């Protein structure tokens, strides 16, 4: 395989990470690592992405960096979905949702609630969607929230 866009992006992420480590901004270095993990997932290198996500999660929880910790949990859910491990994805998203709530990361909590609701909808679990929907309808309406509401209504109407 030749040197392509993924390789160039990887080098750029590694250089950015080095800058943040150099100025001792380890939380931002962790966020750069997550962007690299996302790139690795896109490129299909799931094992490397998994290793990087686990490392960021460990460092983030240990150092009490809530944003990269929540993002790492969400990425772990994304990775599980990519591996078609829906139950694992649900667990990771639930953990991220709860931790986002505990640490006051409202924007992240909304994004993860949408992901978690969609997993439960995919699994045909309307009872698990209802509390998430209750939370989501309290938020400013977005296309993603409206899509969850529509999918939920469709699931409920087919169940009746």
Coordinates of C-alpha atoms in Angstrom, one line a residue:
X1 CA 0.0 0.0 0.0
X2 CA 1.3 3.4 -0.9
X3 CA 1.6 6.5 1.2
X4 CA -1.9 8.0 1.0
X5 CA -4.2 10.5 2.7
X6 CA -4.7 8.2 5.8
X7 CA -0.9 8.0 6.3
X8 CA -0.6 11.8 5.9
X9 CA -3.4 12.4 8.4
X10 CA -1.8 10.0 10.8
X11 CA 1.5 11.9 10.6
X12 CA -0.3 15.2 11.2
X13 CA -2.2 13.8 14.2
X14 CA 1.0 12.4 15.7
X15 CA 2.7 15.8 15.2
X16 CA -0.2 17.6 16.9
X17 CA -0.1 15.2 19.8
X18 CA 3.6 15.8 20.2
X19 CA 2.9 19.6 20.4
X20 CA 0.3 19.1 23.1
X21 CA 2.5 16.7 25.1
X22 CA 5.4 19.2 24.8
X23 CA 3.3 22.0 26.4
X24 CA 1.9 19.5 28.9
X25 CA -1.7 19.8 27.7
X26 CA -2.3 16.1 28.1
X27 CA -6.1 16.4 27.9
X28 CA -5.9 17.9 24.4
X29 CA -3.3 15.2 23.5
X30 CA -5.9 12.6 24.5
X31 CA -8.4 14.3 22.2
X32 CA -6.0 14.2 19.3
X33 CA -5.5 10.5 20.0
X34 CA -9.2 10.0 19.8
X35 CA -9.3 11.7 16.4
X36 CA -6.5 9.3 15.3
X37 CA -8.5 6.4 16.6
X38 CA -11.5 7.6 14.6
X39 CA -9.2 7.7 11.5
X40 CA -8.0 4.2 12.2
X41 CA -11.6 3.0 12.4
X42 CA -12.4 4.6 9.1
X43 CA -9.3 2.9 7.7
X44 CA -10.4 -0.5 9.1
X45 CA -7.6 -0.8 11.6
X46 CA -9.9 -1.7 14.4
X47 CA -7.3 -3.3 16.6
X48 CA -5.1 -0.2 16.7
X49 CA -8.2 2.0 17.2
X50 CA -9.3 -0.2 20.1
X51 CA -5.8 0.0 21.7
X52 CA -5.7 3.7 21.4
X53 CA -9.3 4.2 22.7
X54 CA -8.5 2.0 25.8
X55 CA -5.3 4.0 26.5
X56 CA -7.1 7.3 26.2
X57 CA -10.0 6.1 28.4
X58 CA -7.6 4.9 31.1
X59 CA -5.6 8.1 31.1
X60 CA -8.7 10.3 31.0
X61 CA -10.4 8.6 33.9
X62 CA -7.3 8.5 36.0
X63 CA -6.6 12.2 35.4
X64 CA -10.2 13.2 35.7
X65 CA -10.6 14.6 32.1
X66 CA -14.3 14.2 31.5
X67 CA -14.5 15.3 27.9
X68 CA -11.9 12.8 26.5
X69 CA -13.2 10.1 28.8
X70 CA -16.8 10.5 27.5
X71 CA -15.5 10.7 23.9
X72 CA -13.5 7.5 24.4
X73 CA -16.5 5.6 25.8
X74 CA -18.5 6.8 22.8
X75 CA -15.8 5.8 20.4
X76 CA -15.7 2.4 22.1
X77 CA -19.4 2.1 21.4
X78 CA -18.8 3.1 17.8
X79 CA -16.1 0.5 17.5
X80 CA -18.4 -2.1 18.9
X81 CA -21.0 -1.2 16.4
X82 CA -18.5 -1.5 13.6
X83 CA -17.7 -5.0 14.8
X84 CA -21.5 -5.7 15.0
X85 CA -21.4 -6.1 18.8
X86 CA -24.6 -4.2 19.5
X87 CA -24.9 -5.3 23.1
X88 CA -21.3 -4.0 23.8
X89 CA -22.1 -0.8 22.0
X90 CA -25.2 -0.3 24.1
X91 CA -23.1 -0.8 27.3
X92 CA -20.4 1.7 26.2
X93 CA -23.0 4.3 25.2
X94 CA -24.9 3.9 28.5
X95 CA -21.6 4.3 30.4
X96 CA -20.8 7.4 28.4
X97 CA -24.3 8.8 28.8
X98 CA -24.2 8.4 32.6
X99 CA -20.7 9.8 32.9
X100 CA -21.5 12.8 30.7
X101 CA -24.5 13.4 33.1
X102 CA -22.3 13.1 36.2
X103 CA -19.7 15.5 34.9
X104 CA -22.1 18.1 33.4
X105 CA -21.2 17.5 29.7
X106 CA -24.7 18.3 28.4
X107 CA -23.8 18.5 24.7
X108 CA -22.0 15.2 24.8
X109 CA -24.9 13.7 26.7
X110 CA -27.3 14.7 24.0
X111 CA -25.2 13.2 21.2
X112 CA -24.7 9.9 23.2
X113 CA -28.4 9.7 24.0
X114 CA -29.1 9.8 20.3
X115 CA -26.6 7.0 19.6
X116 CA -27.9 4.9 22.5
X117 CA -31.6 5.4 21.5
X118 CA -30.7 4.3 17.9
X119 CA -29.0 1.1 19.2
X120 CA -32.1 0.3 21.2
X121 CA -34.3 1.0 18.2
X122 CA -32.2 -1.2 16.1
X123 CA -32.7 -4.0 18.7
X124 CA -36.4 -3.4 18.8
X125 CA -36.4 -2.3 22.5
X126 CA -38.9 0.6 22.8
X127 CA -38.9 0.4 26.6
X128 CA -35.2 1.2 26.7
X129 CA -35.8 4.1 24.3
X130 CA -38.6 5.8 26.3
X131 CA -36.4 7.3 29.1
X132 CA -33.9 8.5 26.5
X133 CA -36.7 10.0 24.4
X134 CA -37.9 11.8 27.5
X135 CA -34.5 13.4 27.9
X136 CA -34.2 14.2 24.2
X137 CA -37.6 15.9 23.9
X138 CA -36.5 18.4 26.6
X139 CA -33.6 19.5 24.3
X140 CA -33.7 21.9 21.4
X141 CA -35.0 19.9 18.5
X142 CA -32.5 18.8 15.9
X143 CA -32.9 16.6 12.8
X144 CA -31.2 13.7 14.7
X145 CA -33.7 14.0 17.6
X146 CA -36.6 14.1 15.2
X147 CA -35.3 11.0 13.5
X148 CA -35.2 9.1 16.8
X149 CA -38.7 10.2 17.6
X150 CA -39.9 9.1 14.2
X151 CA -38.2 5.7 14.4
X152 CA -39.6 5.2 17.9
X153 CA -43.2 6.0 16.7
X154 CA -42.7 3.6 13.8
X155 CA -41.5 0.8 16.2
X156 CA -44.4 1.4 18.5
X157 CA -47.0 1.4 15.7
X158 CA -45.7 -1.9 14.3
X159 CA -45.7 -3.5 17.7
X160 CA -49.4 -2.8 18.2

